[in-house]
């Protein structure tokens, strides 16, 4: 931990996909700030919670949930509210960047991809509105990706959702702003989670991507945590409707 945000201590934080990959690092990062963390994960995250409790003496509240099941997602948010108080920080992190070509996309696949990568984000934002109003404000961080900015091939349904997240973020920032609810996006570059290493990282592909980066180090999940904590904290209290890119310098914004 390189920075401390005192205003995050005791905050009720809800993270989707918070038990694996980048999400697990986010959960730990908020725990280290003294926040009360609840998260949903489709797979079993009991072992991760055990590890967090052993390491930090604090156990995050894990709820099994497929975020495409909107009623279940709403129930989990209500459970988190009952346990930790009104949610004042929402991190929409769960996503699936399964590779696919245009030719093989069916209506069912398209709907599934939008459901996990965009629809769940919207309804998560909708569900925390009243909580954040009750708190006098709040912060929503929607994970996107630089893949749509790069015009990457190989997952068009996913990049379409990423671009949609950016547009939705800007519109909700405008709508929620009068209630001091900030809505920002965060676009990571190629973060080498275990899933990425297992499925898609090749020596040639990684070398080509590093050549595009200004900074020649690979991105680790822990490299994303600081940006999320900043967006969640009052240090960014006048920042909303923005997309924060953490990619080692691949894309140019502004």
CSV table of C-alpha atoms in Angstrom, one decimal:
chain,number,residue,atom,x,y,z
A,1,UNK,CA,0.0,0.0,0.0
A,2,UNK,CA,1.6,3.3,-1.1
A,3,UNK,CA,-1.2,5.7,-0.3
A,4,UNK,CA,-3.7,6.0,2.5
A,5,UNK,CA,-7.2,7.5,2.0
A,6,UNK,CA,-8.6,8.1,5.5
A,7,UNK,CA,-12.1,8.8,4.1
A,8,UNK,CA,-12.4,5.2,2.9
A,9,UNK,CA,-12.1,3.8,6.4
A,10,UNK,CA,-15.5,2.4,7.4
A,11,UNK,CA,-17.0,2.9,3.9
A,12,UNK,CA,-19.4,0.3,2.6
A,13,UNK,CA,-17.8,-1.0,-0.6
A,14,UNK,CA,-19.4,-3.4,-3.1
A,15,UNK,CA,-17.3,-5.1,-5.8
A,16,UNK,CA,-18.5,-7.4,-8.6
A,17,UNK,CA,-16.0,-10.2,-9.4
A,18,UNK,CA,-14.1,-9.3,-6.2
A,19,UNK,CA,-12.7,-12.7,-5.4
A,20,UNK,CA,-10.4,-13.4,-8.4
A,21,UNK,CA,-8.0,-11.6,-10.8
A,22,UNK,CA,-8.0,-7.8,-10.6
A,23,UNK,CA,-11.1,-8.0,-8.4
A,24,UNK,CA,-9.3,-9.9,-5.6
A,25,UNK,CA,-6.6,-7.2,-5.5
A,26,UNK,CA,-9.3,-4.5,-5.3
A,27,UNK,CA,-10.9,-6.3,-2.4
A,28,UNK,CA,-7.6,-6.5,-0.5
A,29,UNK,CA,-6.8,-2.9,-1.4
A,30,UNK,CA,-10.0,-1.6,0.2
A,31,UNK,CA,-9.6,-3.9,3.2
A,32,UNK,CA,-6.1,-2.3,3.7
A,33,UNK,CA,-7.8,1.1,3.7
A,34,UNK,CA,-10.2,0.0,6.5
A,35,UNK,CA,-13.3,-0.2,4.3
A,36,UNK,CA,-16.1,-2.8,4.8
A,37,UNK,CA,-16.0,-4.9,1.7
A,38,UNK,CA,-18.7,-7.1,0.2
A,39,UNK,CA,-18.3,-8.7,-3.1
A,40,UNK,CA,-19.9,-11.1,-5.5
A,41,UNK,CA,-18.2,-13.9,-7.4
A,42,UNK,CA,-19.6,-16.6,-9.6
A,43,UNK,CA,-17.0,-19.1,-8.5
A,44,UNK,CA,-16.3,-20.2,-4.9
A,45,UNK,CA,-14.3,-17.5,-3.2
A,46,UNK,CA,-14.2,-19.1,0.3
A,47,UNK,CA,-10.5,-19.8,0.1
A,48,UNK,CA,-9.8,-16.2,-0.9
A,49,UNK,CA,-11.8,-14.9,2.1
A,50,UNK,CA,-10.0,-17.3,4.4
A,51,UNK,CA,-6.7,-15.9,3.2
A,52,UNK,CA,-7.8,-12.3,3.6
A,53,UNK,CA,-9.0,-13.0,7.2
A,54,UNK,CA,-5.7,-14.7,8.0
A,55,UNK,CA,-3.6,-11.9,6.6
A,56,UNK,CA,-5.6,-8.9,7.7
A,57,UNK,CA,-7.8,-10.1,10.5
A,58,UNK,CA,-10.8,-9.0,8.5
A,59,UNK,CA,-13.1,-11.1,6.4
A,60,UNK,CA,-14.7,-9.7,3.3
A,61,UNK,CA,-18.3,-10.7,2.8
A,62,UNK,CA,-18.6,-13.0,-0.2
A,63,UNK,CA,-21.9,-13.8,-1.9
A,64,UNK,CA,-22.1,-16.3,-4.8
A,65,UNK,CA,-23.7,-14.5,-7.8
A,66,UNK,CA,-23.7,-14.6,-11.6
A,67,UNK,CA,-24.1,-10.9,-12.3
A,68,UNK,CA,-26.2,-11.7,-15.4
A,69,UNK,CA,-28.9,-12.7,-12.9
A,70,UNK,CA,-30.1,-9.2,-12.1
A,71,UNK,CA,-32.6,-10.1,-9.3
A,72,UNK,CA,-29.8,-12.0,-7.6
A,73,UNK,CA,-27.4,-9.1,-8.0
A,74,UNK,CA,-30.0,-6.8,-6.4
A,75,UNK,CA,-30.5,-9.2,-3.5
A,76,UNK,CA,-26.7,-9.3,-2.9
A,77,UNK,CA,-26.5,-5.5,-2.9
A,78,UNK,CA,-29.4,-5.5,-0.4
A,79,UNK,CA,-27.5,-8.0,1.8
A,80,UNK,CA,-24.4,-5.9,1.7
A,81,UNK,CA,-26.4,-2.9,2.7
A,82,UNK,CA,-27.9,-4.8,5.7
A,83,UNK,CA,-24.5,-5.9,6.8
A,84,UNK,CA,-22.2,-2.9,6.1
A,85,UNK,CA,-24.6,0.0,5.8
A,86,UNK,CA,-25.6,1.9,2.6
A,87,UNK,CA,-23.2,1.2,-0.2
A,88,UNK,CA,-21.2,4.3,-0.9
A,89,UNK,CA,-18.6,2.8,-3.3
A,90,UNK,CA,-19.6,0.5,-6.2
A,91,UNK,CA,-16.9,-1.1,-8.4
A,92,UNK,CA,-18.4,-2.8,-11.4
A,93,UNK,CA,-15.4,-5.1,-12.3
A,94,UNK,CA,-16.9,-8.4,-13.4
A,95,UNK,CA,-16.5,-9.0,-17.1
A,96,UNK,CA,-15.7,-11.7,-19.6
A,97,UNK,CA,-13.5,-11.1,-22.6
A,98,UNK,CA,-14.0,-14.5,-24.3
A,99,UNK,CA,-12.5,-14.4,-27.7
A,100,UNK,CA,-14.8,-14.7,-30.7
A,101,UNK,CA,-15.0,-13.9,-34.4
A,102,UNK,CA,-17.9,-12.1,-36.0
A,103,UNK,CA,-18.9,-15.2,-38.0
A,104,UNK,CA,-19.4,-17.3,-35.0
A,105,UNK,CA,-21.5,-14.9,-32.9
A,106,UNK,CA,-25.1,-16.0,-32.4
A,107,UNK,CA,-27.9,-13.9,-30.9
A,108,UNK,CA,-27.6,-15.9,-27.7
A,109,UNK,CA,-23.8,-15.2,-27.4
A,110,UNK,CA,-24.3,-11.5,-28.2
A,111,UNK,CA,-27.0,-11.2,-25.5
A,112,UNK,CA,-24.8,-13.1,-23.0
A,113,UNK,CA,-21.8,-10.9,-23.7
A,114,UNK,CA,-23.8,-7.7,-23.3
A,115,UNK,CA,-25.5,-9.1,-20.1
A,116,UNK,CA,-22.2,-9.6,-18.3
A,117,UNK,CA,-20.2,-6.8,-19.8
A,118,UNK,CA,-22.7,-4.0,-19.9
A,119,UNK,CA,-26.2,-4.8,-18.6
A,120,UNK,CA,-25.1,-5.8,-15.1
A,121,UNK,CA,-23.1,-2.6,-14.8
A,122,UNK,CA,-26.2,-0.5,-15.5
A,123,UNK,CA,-28.4,-2.3,-13.1
A,124,UNK,CA,-25.7,-2.2,-10.4
A,125,UNK,CA,-25.6,1.6,-10.8
A,126,UNK,CA,-29.3,1.8,-10.6
A,127,UNK,CA,-29.5,-0.3,-7.5
A,128,UNK,CA,-27.1,1.8,-5.5
A,129,UNK,CA,-28.6,5.2,-6.3
A,130,UNK,CA,-30.7,5.4,-3.2
A,131,UNK,CA,-27.9,4.2,-0.9
A,132,UNK,CA,-25.6,6.9,-2.2
A,133,UNK,CA,-28.3,9.6,-1.9
A,134,UNK,CA,-28.7,8.5,1.7
A,135,UNK,CA,-25.0,8.8,2.2
A,136,UNK,CA,-24.9,12.3,0.7
A,137,UNK,CA,-22.9,11.1,-2.2
A,138,UNK,CA,-20.9,8.2,-3.5
A,139,UNK,CA,-18.5,6.9,-6.1
A,140,UNK,CA,-19.2,4.4,-8.9
A,141,UNK,CA,-16.2,3.0,-10.8
A,142,UNK,CA,-17.1,1.1,-14.0
A,143,UNK,CA,-14.3,-1.1,-15.5
A,144,UNK,CA,-13.9,-0.8,-19.2
A,145,UNK,CA,-10.8,-1.6,-21.3
A,146,UNK,CA,-8.4,0.0,-23.8
A,147,UNK,CA,-9.4,-2.8,-26.3
A,148,UNK,CA,-12.1,-0.7,-27.9
A,149,UNK,CA,-9.8,2.3,-28.1
A,150,UNK,CA,-7.2,0.3,-29.9
A,151,UNK,CA,-9.8,-1.2,-32.3
A,152,UNK,CA,-8.8,-4.7,-31.4
A,153,UNK,CA,-10.1,-7.6,-33.4
A,154,UNK,CA,-11.0,-10.9,-31.9
A,155,UNK,CA,-13.9,-10.0,-29.5
A,156,UNK,CA,-16.2,-7.4,-31.2
A,157,UNK,CA,-19.1,-8.0,-28.7
A,158,UNK,CA,-16.8,-7.3,-25.8
A,159,UNK,CA,-15.3,-4.1,-27.3
A,160,UNK,CA,-18.9,-2.9,-28.1
A,161,UNK,CA,-19.8,-3.3,-24.5
A,162,UNK,CA,-16.6,-1.5,-23.4
A,163,UNK,CA,-17.5,1.4,-25.5
A,164,UNK,CA,-21.0,1.3,-24.2
A,165,UNK,CA,-19.7,1.4,-20.6
A,166,UNK,CA,-17.9,4.7,-21.4
A,167,UNK,CA,-21.0,6.3,-22.9
A,168,UNK,CA,-23.2,5.1,-20.0
A,169,UNK,CA,-20.6,6.4,-17.5
A,170,UNK,CA,-20.8,9.9,-18.9
A,171,UNK,CA,-24.6,9.9,-19.0
A,172,UNK,CA,-25.0,8.6,-15.5
A,173,UNK,CA,-22.4,11.1,-14.2
A,174,UNK,CA,-24.6,13.9,-15.6
A,175,UNK,CA,-27.8,12.3,-14.1
A,176,UNK,CA,-26.4,11.4,-10.7
A,177,UNK,CA,-24.2,14.5,-10.2
A,178,UNK,CA,-26.8,16.7,-8.4
A,179,UNK,CA,-26.8,14.1,-5.6
A,180,UNK,CA,-23.0,14.2,-5.4
A,181,UNK,CA,-22.7,10.7,-6.9
A,182,UNK,CA,-19.6,10.5,-9.1
A,183,UNK,CA,-19.5,8.0,-11.9
A,184,UNK,CA,-16.1,7.3,-13.6
A,185,UNK,CA,-14.7,4.5,-15.8
A,186,UNK,CA,-11.3,2.9,-15.5
A,187,UNK,CA,-9.7,1.3,-18.6
A,188,UNK,CA,-6.9,-1.1,-17.9
A,189,UNK,CA,-4.4,-2.2,-20.5
A,190,UNK,CA,-3.3,-5.8,-20.8
A,191,UNK,CA,-3.2,-6.9,-17.2
A,192,UNK,CA,-1.5,-10.3,-16.8
A,193,UNK,CA,-4.0,-12.1,-14.5
A,194,UNK,CA,-3.7,-15.8,-14.2
A,195,UNK,CA,-6.6,-16.2,-16.6
A,196,UNK,CA,-4.8,-14.1,-19.3
A,197,UNK,CA,-1.6,-16.1,-18.8
A,198,UNK,CA,-3.5,-19.4,-19.0
A,199,UNK,CA,-5.6,-18.6,-22.1
A,200,UNK,CA,-4.1,-15.9,-24.2
A,201,UNK,CA,-0.6,-14.7,-23.4
A,202,UNK,CA,2.0,-15.8,-25.9
A,203,UNK,CA,5.7,-14.7,-26.0
A,204,UNK,CA,5.2,-13.1,-29.4
A,205,UNK,CA,1.9,-11.4,-28.5
A,206,UNK,CA,3.2,-10.0,-25.3
A,207,UNK,CA,6.4,-8.7,-26.9
A,208,UNK,CA,4.3,-6.9,-29.6
A,209,UNK,CA,2.1,-5.3,-26.9
A,210,UNK,CA,5.0,-4.2,-24.8
A,211,UNK,CA,6.5,-2.6,-27.9
A,212,UNK,CA,3.3,-0.4,-28.0
A,213,UNK,CA,3.6,0.6,-24.4
A,214,UNK,CA,5.6,3.7,-23.4
A,215,UNK,CA,6.6,1.9,-20.2
A,216,UNK,CA,8.1,-1.5,-20.9
A,217,UNK,CA,7.0,-3.4,-17.8
A,218,UNK,CA,4.1,-5.8,-17.8
A,219,UNK,CA,0.9,-4.8,-16.0
A,220,UNK,CA,0.1,-6.7,-12.8
A,221,UNK,CA,-3.4,-6.7,-11.2
A,222,UNK,CA,-1.9,-4.7,-8.3
A,223,UNK,CA,-1.1,-1.9,-10.7
A,224,UNK,CA,-4.8,-1.1,-11.0
A,225,UNK,CA,-5.6,-0.8,-7.3
A,226,UNK,CA,-4.2,2.7,-6.8
A,227,UNK,CA,-6.4,4.2,-9.5
A,228,UNK,CA,-9.5,2.6,-8.1
A,229,UNK,CA,-8.8,3.8,-4.6
A,230,UNK,CA,-8.2,7.3,-5.9
A,231,UNK,CA,-11.5,7.3,-7.8
A,232,UNK,CA,-13.3,5.9,-4.7
A,233,UNK,CA,-11.9,8.5,-2.3
A,234,UNK,CA,-12.6,12.2,-1.7
A,235,UNK,CA,-9.2,12.9,-3.3
A,236,UNK,CA,-11.1,12.8,-6.6
A,237,UNK,CA,-14.3,14.5,-5.3
A,238,UNK,CA,-14.6,16.8,-8.3
A,239,UNK,CA,-13.8,14.1,-10.9
A,240,UNK,CA,-16.8,12.5,-12.7
A,241,UNK,CA,-17.7,11.4,-16.1
A,242,UNK,CA,-14.1,10.5,-16.9
A,243,UNK,CA,-12.2,7.5,-18.0
A,244,UNK,CA,-8.9,6.8,-16.3
A,245,UNK,CA,-6.5,4.7,-18.4
A,246,UNK,CA,-3.9,2.6,-16.7
A,247,UNK,CA,-2.1,0.8,-19.6
A,248,UNK,CA,1.6,1.6,-19.5
A,249,UNK,CA,1.1,4.2,-22.2
A,250,UNK,CA,-0.5,2.4,-25.1
A,251,UNK,CA,-3.5,4.7,-25.9
A,252,UNK,CA,-3.6,8.4,-25.9
A,253,UNK,CA,-6.6,10.2,-24.4
A,254,UNK,CA,-7.7,13.9,-24.2
